[in-house]
Short mmCIF file of C-alpha atoms and ligand atoms in Angstrom, two decimals:
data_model
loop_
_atom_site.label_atom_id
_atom_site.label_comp_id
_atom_site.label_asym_id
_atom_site.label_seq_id
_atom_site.Cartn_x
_atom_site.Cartn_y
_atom_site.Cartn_z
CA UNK A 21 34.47 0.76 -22.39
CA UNK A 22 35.36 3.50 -20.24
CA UNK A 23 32.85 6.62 -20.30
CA UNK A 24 29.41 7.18 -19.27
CA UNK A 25 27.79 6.87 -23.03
CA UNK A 26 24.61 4.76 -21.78
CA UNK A 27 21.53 6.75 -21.22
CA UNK A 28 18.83 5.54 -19.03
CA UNK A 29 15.68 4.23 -20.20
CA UNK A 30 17.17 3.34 -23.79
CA UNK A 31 17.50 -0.06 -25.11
CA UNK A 32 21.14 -1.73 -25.95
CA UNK A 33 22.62 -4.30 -27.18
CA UNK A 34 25.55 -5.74 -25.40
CA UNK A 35 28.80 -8.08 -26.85
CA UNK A 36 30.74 -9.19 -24.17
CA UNK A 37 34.65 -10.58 -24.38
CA UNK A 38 33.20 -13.93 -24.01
CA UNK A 39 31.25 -13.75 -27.30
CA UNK A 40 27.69 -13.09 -25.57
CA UNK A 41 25.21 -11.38 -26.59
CA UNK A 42 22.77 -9.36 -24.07
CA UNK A 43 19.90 -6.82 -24.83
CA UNK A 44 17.88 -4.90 -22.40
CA UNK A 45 17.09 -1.17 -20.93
CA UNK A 46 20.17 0.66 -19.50
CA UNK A 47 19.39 0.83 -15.80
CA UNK A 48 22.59 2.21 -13.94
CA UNK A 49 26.22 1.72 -13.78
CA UNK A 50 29.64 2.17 -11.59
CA UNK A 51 32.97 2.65 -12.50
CA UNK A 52 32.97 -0.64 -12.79
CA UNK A 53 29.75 -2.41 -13.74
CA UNK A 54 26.98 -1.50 -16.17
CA UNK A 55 23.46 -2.56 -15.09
CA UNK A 56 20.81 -3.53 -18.01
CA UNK A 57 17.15 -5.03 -16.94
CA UNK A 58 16.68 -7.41 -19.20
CA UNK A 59 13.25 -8.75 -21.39
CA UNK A 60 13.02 -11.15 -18.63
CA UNK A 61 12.25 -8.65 -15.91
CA UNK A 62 15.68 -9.52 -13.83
CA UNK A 63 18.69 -6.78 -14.30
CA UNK A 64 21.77 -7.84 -15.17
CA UNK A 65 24.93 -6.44 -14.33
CA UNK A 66 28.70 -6.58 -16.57
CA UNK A 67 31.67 -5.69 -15.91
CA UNK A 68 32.58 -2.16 -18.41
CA UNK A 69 35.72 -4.71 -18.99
CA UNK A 70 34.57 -7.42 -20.56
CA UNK A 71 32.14 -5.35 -23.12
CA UNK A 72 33.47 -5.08 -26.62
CA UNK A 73 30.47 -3.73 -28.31
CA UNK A 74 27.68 -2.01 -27.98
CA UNK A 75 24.83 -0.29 -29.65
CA UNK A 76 21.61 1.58 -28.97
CA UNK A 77 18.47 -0.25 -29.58
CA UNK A 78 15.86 2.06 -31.64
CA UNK A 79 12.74 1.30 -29.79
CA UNK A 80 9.50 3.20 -30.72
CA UNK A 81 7.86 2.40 -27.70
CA UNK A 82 10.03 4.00 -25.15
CA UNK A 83 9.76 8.20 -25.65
CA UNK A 84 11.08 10.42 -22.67
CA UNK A 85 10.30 13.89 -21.82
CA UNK A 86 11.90 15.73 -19.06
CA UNK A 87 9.01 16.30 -17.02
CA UNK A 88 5.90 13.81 -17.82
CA UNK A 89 6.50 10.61 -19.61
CA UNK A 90 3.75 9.54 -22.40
CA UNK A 91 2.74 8.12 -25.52
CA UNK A 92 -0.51 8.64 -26.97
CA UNK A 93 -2.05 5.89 -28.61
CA UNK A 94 -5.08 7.29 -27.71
CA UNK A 95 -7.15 5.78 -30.13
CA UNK A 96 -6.09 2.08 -28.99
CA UNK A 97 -4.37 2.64 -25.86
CA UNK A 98 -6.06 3.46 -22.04
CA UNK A 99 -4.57 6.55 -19.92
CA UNK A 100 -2.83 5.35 -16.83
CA UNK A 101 -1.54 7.68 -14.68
CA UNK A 102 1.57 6.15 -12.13
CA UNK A 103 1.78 8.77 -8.70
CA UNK A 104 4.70 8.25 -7.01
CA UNK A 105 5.25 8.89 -3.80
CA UNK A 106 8.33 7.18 -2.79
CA UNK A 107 9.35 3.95 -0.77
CA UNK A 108 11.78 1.11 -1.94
CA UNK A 109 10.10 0.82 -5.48
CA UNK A 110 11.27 3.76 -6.34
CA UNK A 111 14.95 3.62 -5.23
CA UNK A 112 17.87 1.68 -5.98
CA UNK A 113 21.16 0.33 -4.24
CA UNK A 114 24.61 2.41 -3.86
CA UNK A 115 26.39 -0.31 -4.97
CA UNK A 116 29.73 1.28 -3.27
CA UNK A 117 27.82 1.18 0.34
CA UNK A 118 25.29 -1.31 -0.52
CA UNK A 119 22.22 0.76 1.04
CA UNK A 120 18.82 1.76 -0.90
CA UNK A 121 17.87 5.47 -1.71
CA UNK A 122 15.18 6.85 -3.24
CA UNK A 123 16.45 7.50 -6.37
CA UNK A 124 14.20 6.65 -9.44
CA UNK A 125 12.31 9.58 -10.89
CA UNK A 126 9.06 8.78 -12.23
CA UNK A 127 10.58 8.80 -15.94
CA UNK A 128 13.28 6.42 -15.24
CA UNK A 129 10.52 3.77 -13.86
CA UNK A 130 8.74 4.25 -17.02
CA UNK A 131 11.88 3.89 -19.02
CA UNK A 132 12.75 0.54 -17.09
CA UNK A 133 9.53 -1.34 -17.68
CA UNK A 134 8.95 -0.72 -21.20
CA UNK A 135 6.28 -3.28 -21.14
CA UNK A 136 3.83 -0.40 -19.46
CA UNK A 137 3.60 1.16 -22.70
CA UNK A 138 2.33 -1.99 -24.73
CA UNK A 139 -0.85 -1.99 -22.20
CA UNK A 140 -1.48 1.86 -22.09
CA UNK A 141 -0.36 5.26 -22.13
CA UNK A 142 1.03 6.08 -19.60
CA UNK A 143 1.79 9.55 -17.67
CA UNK A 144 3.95 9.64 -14.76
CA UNK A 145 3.64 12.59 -11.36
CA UNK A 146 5.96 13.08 -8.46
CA UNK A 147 3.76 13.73 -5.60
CA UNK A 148 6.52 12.55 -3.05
CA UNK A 149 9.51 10.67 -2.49
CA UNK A 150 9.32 9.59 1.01
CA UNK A 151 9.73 6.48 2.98
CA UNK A 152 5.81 5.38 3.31
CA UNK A 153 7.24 5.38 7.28
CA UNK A 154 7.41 9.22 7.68
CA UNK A 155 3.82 9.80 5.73
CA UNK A 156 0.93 11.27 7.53
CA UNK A 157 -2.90 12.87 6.59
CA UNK A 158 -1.40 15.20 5.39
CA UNK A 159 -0.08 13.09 2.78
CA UNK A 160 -3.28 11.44 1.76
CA UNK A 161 -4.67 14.66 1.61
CA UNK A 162 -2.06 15.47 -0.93
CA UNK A 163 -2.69 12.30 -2.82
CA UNK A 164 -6.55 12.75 -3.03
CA UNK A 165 -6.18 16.07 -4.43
CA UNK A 166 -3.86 14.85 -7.08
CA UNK A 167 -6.57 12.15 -7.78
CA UNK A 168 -9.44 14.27 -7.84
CA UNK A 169 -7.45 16.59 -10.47
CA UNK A 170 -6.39 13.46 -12.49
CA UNK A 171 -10.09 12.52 -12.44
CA UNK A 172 -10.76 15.81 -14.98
CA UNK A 173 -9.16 14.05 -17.38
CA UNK A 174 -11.74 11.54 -18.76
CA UNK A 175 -9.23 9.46 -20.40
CA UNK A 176 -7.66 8.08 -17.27
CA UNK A 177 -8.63 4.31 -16.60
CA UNK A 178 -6.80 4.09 -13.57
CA UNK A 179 -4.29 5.49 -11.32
CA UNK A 180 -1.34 3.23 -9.88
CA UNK A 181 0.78 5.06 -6.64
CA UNK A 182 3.85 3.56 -5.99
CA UNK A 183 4.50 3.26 -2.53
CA UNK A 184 6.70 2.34 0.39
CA UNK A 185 5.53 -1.05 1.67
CA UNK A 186 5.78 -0.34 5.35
CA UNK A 187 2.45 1.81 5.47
CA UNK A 188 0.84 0.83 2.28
CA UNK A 189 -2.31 -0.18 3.57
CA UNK A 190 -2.63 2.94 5.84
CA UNK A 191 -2.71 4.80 2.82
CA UNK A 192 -4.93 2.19 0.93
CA UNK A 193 -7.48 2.15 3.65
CA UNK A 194 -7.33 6.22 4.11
CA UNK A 195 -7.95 6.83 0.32
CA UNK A 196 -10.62 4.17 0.66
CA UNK A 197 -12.12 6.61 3.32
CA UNK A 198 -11.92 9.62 1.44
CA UNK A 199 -12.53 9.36 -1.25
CA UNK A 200 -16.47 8.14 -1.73
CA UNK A 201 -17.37 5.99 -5.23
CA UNK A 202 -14.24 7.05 -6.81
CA UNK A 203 -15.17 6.00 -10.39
CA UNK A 204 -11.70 4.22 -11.34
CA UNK A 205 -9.23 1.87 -9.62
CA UNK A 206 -6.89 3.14 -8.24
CA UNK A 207 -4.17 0.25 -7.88
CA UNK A 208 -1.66 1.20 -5.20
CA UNK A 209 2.36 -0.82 -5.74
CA UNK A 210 5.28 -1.54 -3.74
CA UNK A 211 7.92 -3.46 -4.05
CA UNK A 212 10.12 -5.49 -1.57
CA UNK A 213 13.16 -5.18 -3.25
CA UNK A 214 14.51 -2.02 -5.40
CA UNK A 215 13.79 -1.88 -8.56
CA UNK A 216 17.59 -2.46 -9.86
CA UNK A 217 17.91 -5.74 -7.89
CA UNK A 218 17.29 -8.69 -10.04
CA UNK A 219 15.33 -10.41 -7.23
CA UNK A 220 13.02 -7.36 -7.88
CA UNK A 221 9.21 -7.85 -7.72
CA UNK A 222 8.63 -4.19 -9.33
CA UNK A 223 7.93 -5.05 -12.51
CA UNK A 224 5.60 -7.90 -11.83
CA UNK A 225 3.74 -5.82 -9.34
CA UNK A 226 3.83 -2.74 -11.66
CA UNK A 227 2.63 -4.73 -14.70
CA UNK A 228 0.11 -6.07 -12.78
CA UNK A 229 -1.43 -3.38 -11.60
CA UNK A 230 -1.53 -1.67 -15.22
CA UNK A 231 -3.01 -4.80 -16.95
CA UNK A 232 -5.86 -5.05 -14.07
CA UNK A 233 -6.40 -1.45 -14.50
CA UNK A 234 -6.66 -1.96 -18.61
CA UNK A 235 -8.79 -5.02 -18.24
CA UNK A 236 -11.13 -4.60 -15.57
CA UNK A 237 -14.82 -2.89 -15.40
CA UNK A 238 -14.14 -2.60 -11.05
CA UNK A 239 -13.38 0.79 -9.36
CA UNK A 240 -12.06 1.13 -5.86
CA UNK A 241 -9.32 1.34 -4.16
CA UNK A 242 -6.76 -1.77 -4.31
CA UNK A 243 -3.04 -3.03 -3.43
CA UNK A 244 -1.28 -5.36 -5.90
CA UNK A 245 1.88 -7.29 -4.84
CA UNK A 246 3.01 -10.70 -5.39
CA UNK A 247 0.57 -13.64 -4.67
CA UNK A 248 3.48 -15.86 -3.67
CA UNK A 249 7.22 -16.14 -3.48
CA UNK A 250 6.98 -17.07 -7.25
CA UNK A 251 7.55 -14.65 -9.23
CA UNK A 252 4.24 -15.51 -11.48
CA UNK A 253 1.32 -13.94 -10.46
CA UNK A 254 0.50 -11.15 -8.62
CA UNK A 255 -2.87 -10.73 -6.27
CA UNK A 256 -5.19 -7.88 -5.70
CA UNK A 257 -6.53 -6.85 -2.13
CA UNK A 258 -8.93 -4.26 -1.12
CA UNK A 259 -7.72 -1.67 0.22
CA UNK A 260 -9.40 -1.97 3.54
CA UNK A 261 -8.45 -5.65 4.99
CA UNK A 262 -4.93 -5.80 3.52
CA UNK A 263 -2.07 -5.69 6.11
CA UNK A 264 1.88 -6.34 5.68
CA UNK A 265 2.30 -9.75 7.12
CA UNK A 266 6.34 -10.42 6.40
CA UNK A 267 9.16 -8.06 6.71
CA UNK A 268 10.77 -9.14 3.67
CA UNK A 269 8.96 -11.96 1.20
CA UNK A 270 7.75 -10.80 -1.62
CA UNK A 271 4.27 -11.93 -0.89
CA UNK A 272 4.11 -9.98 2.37
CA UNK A 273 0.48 -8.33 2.11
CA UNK A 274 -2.20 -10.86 3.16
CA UNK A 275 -6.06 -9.96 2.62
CA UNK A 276 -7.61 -9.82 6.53
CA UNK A 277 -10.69 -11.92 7.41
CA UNK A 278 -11.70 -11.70 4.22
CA UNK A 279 -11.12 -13.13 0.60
CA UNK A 280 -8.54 -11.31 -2.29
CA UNK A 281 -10.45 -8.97 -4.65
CA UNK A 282 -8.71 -11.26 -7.42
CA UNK A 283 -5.59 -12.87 -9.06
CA UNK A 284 -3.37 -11.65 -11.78
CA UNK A 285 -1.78 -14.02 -14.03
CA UNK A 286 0.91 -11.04 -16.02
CA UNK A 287 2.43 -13.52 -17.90
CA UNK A 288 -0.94 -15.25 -19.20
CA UNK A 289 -3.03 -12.29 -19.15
CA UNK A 290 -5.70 -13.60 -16.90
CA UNK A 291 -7.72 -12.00 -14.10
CA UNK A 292 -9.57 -14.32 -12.13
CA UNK A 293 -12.12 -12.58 -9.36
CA UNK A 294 -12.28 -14.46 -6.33
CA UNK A 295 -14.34 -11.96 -4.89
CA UNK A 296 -17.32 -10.10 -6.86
CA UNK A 297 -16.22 -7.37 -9.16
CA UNK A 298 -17.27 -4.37 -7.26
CA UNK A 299 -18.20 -0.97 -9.40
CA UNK A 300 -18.84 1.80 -7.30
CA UNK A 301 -22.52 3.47 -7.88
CA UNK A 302 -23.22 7.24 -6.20
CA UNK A 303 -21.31 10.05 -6.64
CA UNK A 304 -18.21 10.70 -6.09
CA UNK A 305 -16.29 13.03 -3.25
CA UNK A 306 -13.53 13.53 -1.37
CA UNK A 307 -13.85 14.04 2.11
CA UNK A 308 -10.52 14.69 3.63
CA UNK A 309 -8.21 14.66 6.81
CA UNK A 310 -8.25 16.94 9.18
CA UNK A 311 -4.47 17.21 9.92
CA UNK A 312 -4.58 18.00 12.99
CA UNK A 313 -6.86 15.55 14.15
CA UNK A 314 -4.96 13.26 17.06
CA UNK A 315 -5.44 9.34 17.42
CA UNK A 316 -3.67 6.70 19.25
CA UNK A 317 -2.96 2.67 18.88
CA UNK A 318 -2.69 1.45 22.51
CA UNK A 319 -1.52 -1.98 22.59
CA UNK A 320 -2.40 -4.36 25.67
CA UNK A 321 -0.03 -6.64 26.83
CA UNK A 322 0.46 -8.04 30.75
CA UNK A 323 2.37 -5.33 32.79
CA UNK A 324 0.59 -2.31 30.86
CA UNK A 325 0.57 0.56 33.54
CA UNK A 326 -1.74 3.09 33.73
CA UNK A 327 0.86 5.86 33.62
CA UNK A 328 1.48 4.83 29.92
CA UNK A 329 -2.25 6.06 28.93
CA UNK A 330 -1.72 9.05 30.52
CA UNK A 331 -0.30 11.31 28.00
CA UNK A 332 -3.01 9.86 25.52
CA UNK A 333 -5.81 12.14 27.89
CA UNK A 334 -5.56 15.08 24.84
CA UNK A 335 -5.78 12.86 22.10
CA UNK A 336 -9.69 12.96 19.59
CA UNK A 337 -9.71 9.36 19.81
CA UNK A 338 -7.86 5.91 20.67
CA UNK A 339 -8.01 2.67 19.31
CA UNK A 340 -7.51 0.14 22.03
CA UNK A 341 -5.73 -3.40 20.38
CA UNK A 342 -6.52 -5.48 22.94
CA UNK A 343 -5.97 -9.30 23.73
CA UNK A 344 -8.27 -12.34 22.43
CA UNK A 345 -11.51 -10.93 21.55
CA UNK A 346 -10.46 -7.47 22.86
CA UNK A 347 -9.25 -7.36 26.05
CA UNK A 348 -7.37 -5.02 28.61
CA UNK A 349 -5.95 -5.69 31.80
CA UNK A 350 -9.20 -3.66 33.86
CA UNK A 351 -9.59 -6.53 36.60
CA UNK A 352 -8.77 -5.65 40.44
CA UNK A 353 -8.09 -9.00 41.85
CA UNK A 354 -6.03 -8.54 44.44
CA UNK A 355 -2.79 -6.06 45.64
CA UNK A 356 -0.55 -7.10 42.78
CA UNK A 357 -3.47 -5.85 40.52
CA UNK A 358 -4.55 -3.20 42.41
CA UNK A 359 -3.67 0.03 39.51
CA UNK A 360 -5.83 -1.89 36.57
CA UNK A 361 -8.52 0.08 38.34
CA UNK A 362 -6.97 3.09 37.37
CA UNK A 363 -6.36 2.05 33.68
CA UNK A 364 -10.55 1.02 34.18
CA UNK A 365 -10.98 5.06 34.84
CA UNK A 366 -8.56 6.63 32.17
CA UNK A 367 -10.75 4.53 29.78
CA UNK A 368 -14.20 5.29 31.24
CA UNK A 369 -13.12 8.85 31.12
CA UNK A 370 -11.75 9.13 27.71
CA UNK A 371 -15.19 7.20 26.48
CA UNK A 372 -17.04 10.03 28.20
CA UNK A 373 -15.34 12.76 26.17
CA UNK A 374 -14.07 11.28 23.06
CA UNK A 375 -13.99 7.72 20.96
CA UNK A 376 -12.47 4.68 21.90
CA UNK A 377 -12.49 1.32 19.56
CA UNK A 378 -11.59 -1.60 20.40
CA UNK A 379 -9.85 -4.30 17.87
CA UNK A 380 -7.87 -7.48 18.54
CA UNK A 381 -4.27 -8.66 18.22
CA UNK A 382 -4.77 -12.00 16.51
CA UNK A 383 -4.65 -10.57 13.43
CA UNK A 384 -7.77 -12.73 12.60
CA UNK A 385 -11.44 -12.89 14.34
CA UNK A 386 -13.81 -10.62 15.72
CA UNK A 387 -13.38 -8.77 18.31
CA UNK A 388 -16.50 -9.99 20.97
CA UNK A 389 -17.26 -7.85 24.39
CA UNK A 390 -20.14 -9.78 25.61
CA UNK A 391 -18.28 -13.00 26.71
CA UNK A 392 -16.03 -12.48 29.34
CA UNK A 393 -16.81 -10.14 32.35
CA UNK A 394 -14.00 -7.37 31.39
CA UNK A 395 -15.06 -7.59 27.64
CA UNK A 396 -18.51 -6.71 29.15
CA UNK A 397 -17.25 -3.49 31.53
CA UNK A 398 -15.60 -2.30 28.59
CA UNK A 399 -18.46 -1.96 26.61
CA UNK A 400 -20.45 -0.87 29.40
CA UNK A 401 -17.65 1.64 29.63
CA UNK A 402 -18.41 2.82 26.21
CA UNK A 403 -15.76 1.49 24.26
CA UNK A 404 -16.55 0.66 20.36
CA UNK A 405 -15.61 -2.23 18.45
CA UNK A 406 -18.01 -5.04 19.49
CA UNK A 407 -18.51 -8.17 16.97
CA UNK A 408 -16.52 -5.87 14.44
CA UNK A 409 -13.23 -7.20 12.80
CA UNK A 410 -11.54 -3.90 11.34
CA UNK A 411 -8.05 -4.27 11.30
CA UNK A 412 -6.13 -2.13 13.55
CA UNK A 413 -4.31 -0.64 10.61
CA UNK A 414 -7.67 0.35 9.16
CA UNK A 415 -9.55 0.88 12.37
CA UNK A 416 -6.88 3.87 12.97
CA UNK A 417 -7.53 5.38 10.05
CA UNK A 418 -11.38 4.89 9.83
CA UNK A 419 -11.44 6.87 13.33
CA UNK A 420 -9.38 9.36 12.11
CA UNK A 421 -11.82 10.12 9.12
CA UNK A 422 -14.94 9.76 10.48
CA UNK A 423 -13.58 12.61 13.41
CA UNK A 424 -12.63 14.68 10.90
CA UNK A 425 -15.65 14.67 8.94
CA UNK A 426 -18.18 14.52 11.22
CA UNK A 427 -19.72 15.07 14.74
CA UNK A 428 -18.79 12.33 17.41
CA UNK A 429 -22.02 11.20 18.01
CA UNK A 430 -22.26 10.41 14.08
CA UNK A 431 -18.86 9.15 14.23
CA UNK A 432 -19.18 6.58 16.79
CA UNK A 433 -22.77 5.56 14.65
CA UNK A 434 -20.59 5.28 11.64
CA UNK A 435 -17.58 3.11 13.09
CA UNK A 436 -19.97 0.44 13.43
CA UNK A 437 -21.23 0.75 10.16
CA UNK A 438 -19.68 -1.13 7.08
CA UNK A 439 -18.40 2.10 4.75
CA UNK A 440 -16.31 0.40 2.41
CA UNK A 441 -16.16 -2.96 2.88
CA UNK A 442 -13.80 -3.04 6.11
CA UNK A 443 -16.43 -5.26 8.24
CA UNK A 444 -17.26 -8.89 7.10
CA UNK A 445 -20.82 -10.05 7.56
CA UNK A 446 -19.82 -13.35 9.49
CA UNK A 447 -16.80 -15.06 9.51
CA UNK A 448 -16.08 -17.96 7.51
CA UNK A 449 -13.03 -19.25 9.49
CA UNK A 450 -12.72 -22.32 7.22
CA UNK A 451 -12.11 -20.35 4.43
CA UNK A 452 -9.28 -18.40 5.40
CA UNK A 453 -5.32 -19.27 6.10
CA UNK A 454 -4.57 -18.45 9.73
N1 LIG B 1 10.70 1.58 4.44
C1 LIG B 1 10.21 1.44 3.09
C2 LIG B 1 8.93 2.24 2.99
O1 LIG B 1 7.89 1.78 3.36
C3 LIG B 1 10.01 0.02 2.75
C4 LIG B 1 9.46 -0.23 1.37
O2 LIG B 1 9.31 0.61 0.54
O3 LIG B 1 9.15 -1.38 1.08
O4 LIG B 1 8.96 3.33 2.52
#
């Protein structure tokens, strides 16, 4: 088997020399291999020499079109509609120089995870395809617009965006922001691993998402990846207190001082809430980014020099992650010390004129001002953030909203209010991993 006869997205059956038999969707191939993903969910890969036969398998439930991939079941079926943006979901490995691309159009996901079309209909948009790295407002601009247009068409149940997993829960938390009561979930989906390895966690996460979407009466924004290094059930975090915890496991997103929204069991079909199933009541808008809005993430760390601040003067506003229960180095104790007074001033000045937050670096916990003596000059200072535990991630992004949508003064009211479920009442340390 020498030529290029597979076409991707159909079904085949496989005989290879050594009398086995292997069926699954045609994925990619080399010169020299020929990649299938199997009914498993794991792709498997033959050498073109050691096939002796093979046919296409007729399969009514995968249809292509060019542009838009769909089947209308309408009358039994939900509407999903899968954004893509990009990221390591949607690309697979050269297998000559063994690095990822972005190269899965929305169809050929679609066509690789047949299963989709068993739980819905499904219709598939390229909004992007960009490493979640290089994204920006004006990105979640772009993706609330597309979701306020999908939202004309009644039929949708849900959105899922595939996503790079780097900034996932930027974009999570800023389309929690902006867009108010949205009245469906919309379920956002990486992947650690490209979709045509067989250590993949696409389709799990993917599958997921759609059978939440299907199943559930909740609204919101969510992230679903896997729940554990098994590759058996997936879990569902709100957008706003998820953060990417691992570089490279498969379970990398952990829910922040607070619980999961739930568990997905694919394989068993179960959802099981560990949180309460939120609907969102009001009405619904989008209140987006203004691009040109500027905000900073200045970390603390012994040594920090005031110098470093410096070209921060011009930005709208800064979040400060600072030590413990938020802390910068703003004592003058003696000569060694002596320019902390100065890094005292840039933020007493910056307070004055703009909006400064304050959140910690332990990951976990509250941020508290009132307990130690610089915790309490940097409140007195002005700087926001006290008994809150916003996430960095999300406290960057909240800022960066609330400046472009309103005043200051309302802005710094409204950081310290709980919008969207980014502030826990109290925390229950027991409860939680560290
Ligand atoms: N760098 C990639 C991205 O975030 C990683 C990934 O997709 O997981 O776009």
């Amino acid at each position: 088997m020498e030529d290029k006869d597979f076409v991707q997205g159909k079904k085949y059956v496989v005989k290879l020399k050594d009398k086995s038999v292997m069926e699954g969707v045609f994925v990619s191939e080399t010169s020299i291999h020929v990649f299938l993903k199997l009914k498993s969910g794991y792709n498997a890969g033959f050498e073109k020499k050691n096939i002796t036969e093979y046919k296409e398998v007729v399969d009514r439930k995968i249809s292509r079109d060019k542009k838009v991939t769909k089947k209308y079941d309408s009358k039994k079926l939900h509407k999903i509609l899968i954004l893509h943006t990009g990221g390591t979901i949607a690309s697979k490995v050269d297998y000559s120089t063994g690095a990822v691309t972005p190269r899965f159009s929305p169809e050929d996901l679609v066509g690789m995870y047949p299963e989709l079309m068993d739980l819905a209909s499904v219709e598939s948009k390229l909004v992007s395809n960009i490493p979640s790295d290089d994204m920006n407002f004006h990105h979640y601009n772009m993706l609330g617009k597309s979701i306020v247009e999908a939202l004309k068409d009644k039929k949708i149940k849900g959105i899922i965006l595939t996503h790079g997993t780097d900034t996932l829960h930027y974009t999570s938390a800023a389309l929690s922001f902006a867009l108010e009561c949205v009245p469906i979930p919309i379920v956002l989906v990486g992947s650690q691993r490209s979709s045509d390895r067989p250590s993949s966690d696409a389709a799990l996460n993917l599958l997921s998402a759609a059978y939440f979407i299907t199943n559930t009466k909740s609204s919101g924004v969510y992230i679903c990846m896997h729940e554990n290094m098994n590759d058996e059930k997936c879990v569902l975090l709100k957008g706003v207190n998820a953060k990417k915890m691992h570089s490279t496991r498969r379970d990398a997103f952990k829910s922040i001082n607070t619980k999961p929204f739930a568990t997905i069991d694919f394989n068993n079909k179960k959802i099981d809430y560990k949180d309460e199933a939120s609907s969102t009541h009001g009405n619904f808008s989008f209140k987006p980014f203004n691009e040109k809005i500027r905000v900073g993430i200045i970390r603390s760390r012994p040594g920090l020099a005031p110098e470093e601040l410096k070209p921060y003067e011009k930005f709208d506003g800064l979040v400060l992650e600072g030590t413990g229960l938020g802390h910068f180095p703003i004592g003058f104790i003696d000569k060694s010390t002596e320019h902390n007074k100065e890094i005292l001033s840039f933020i007493k000045d910056f307070a004055d004129k703009k909006v400064l937050c304050m959140t910690t670096q332990t990951i976990r916990g509250r941020v508290n001002l009132s307990v130690y003596s610089p915790g309490r000059a940097l409140k007195e200072a002005g700087v926001l953030g006290h008994d809150l535990d916003i996430i960095t991630e999300t406290a960057y992004v909240k800022l960066a909203w609330l400046l472009s949508n309103y005043s200051r003064n309302e802005a710094k009211k409204l950081y310290h209010a709980n919008l969207r479920g980014e502030i826990s009442k109290r925390s229950e340390v027991e409860e939680y991993e560290l």
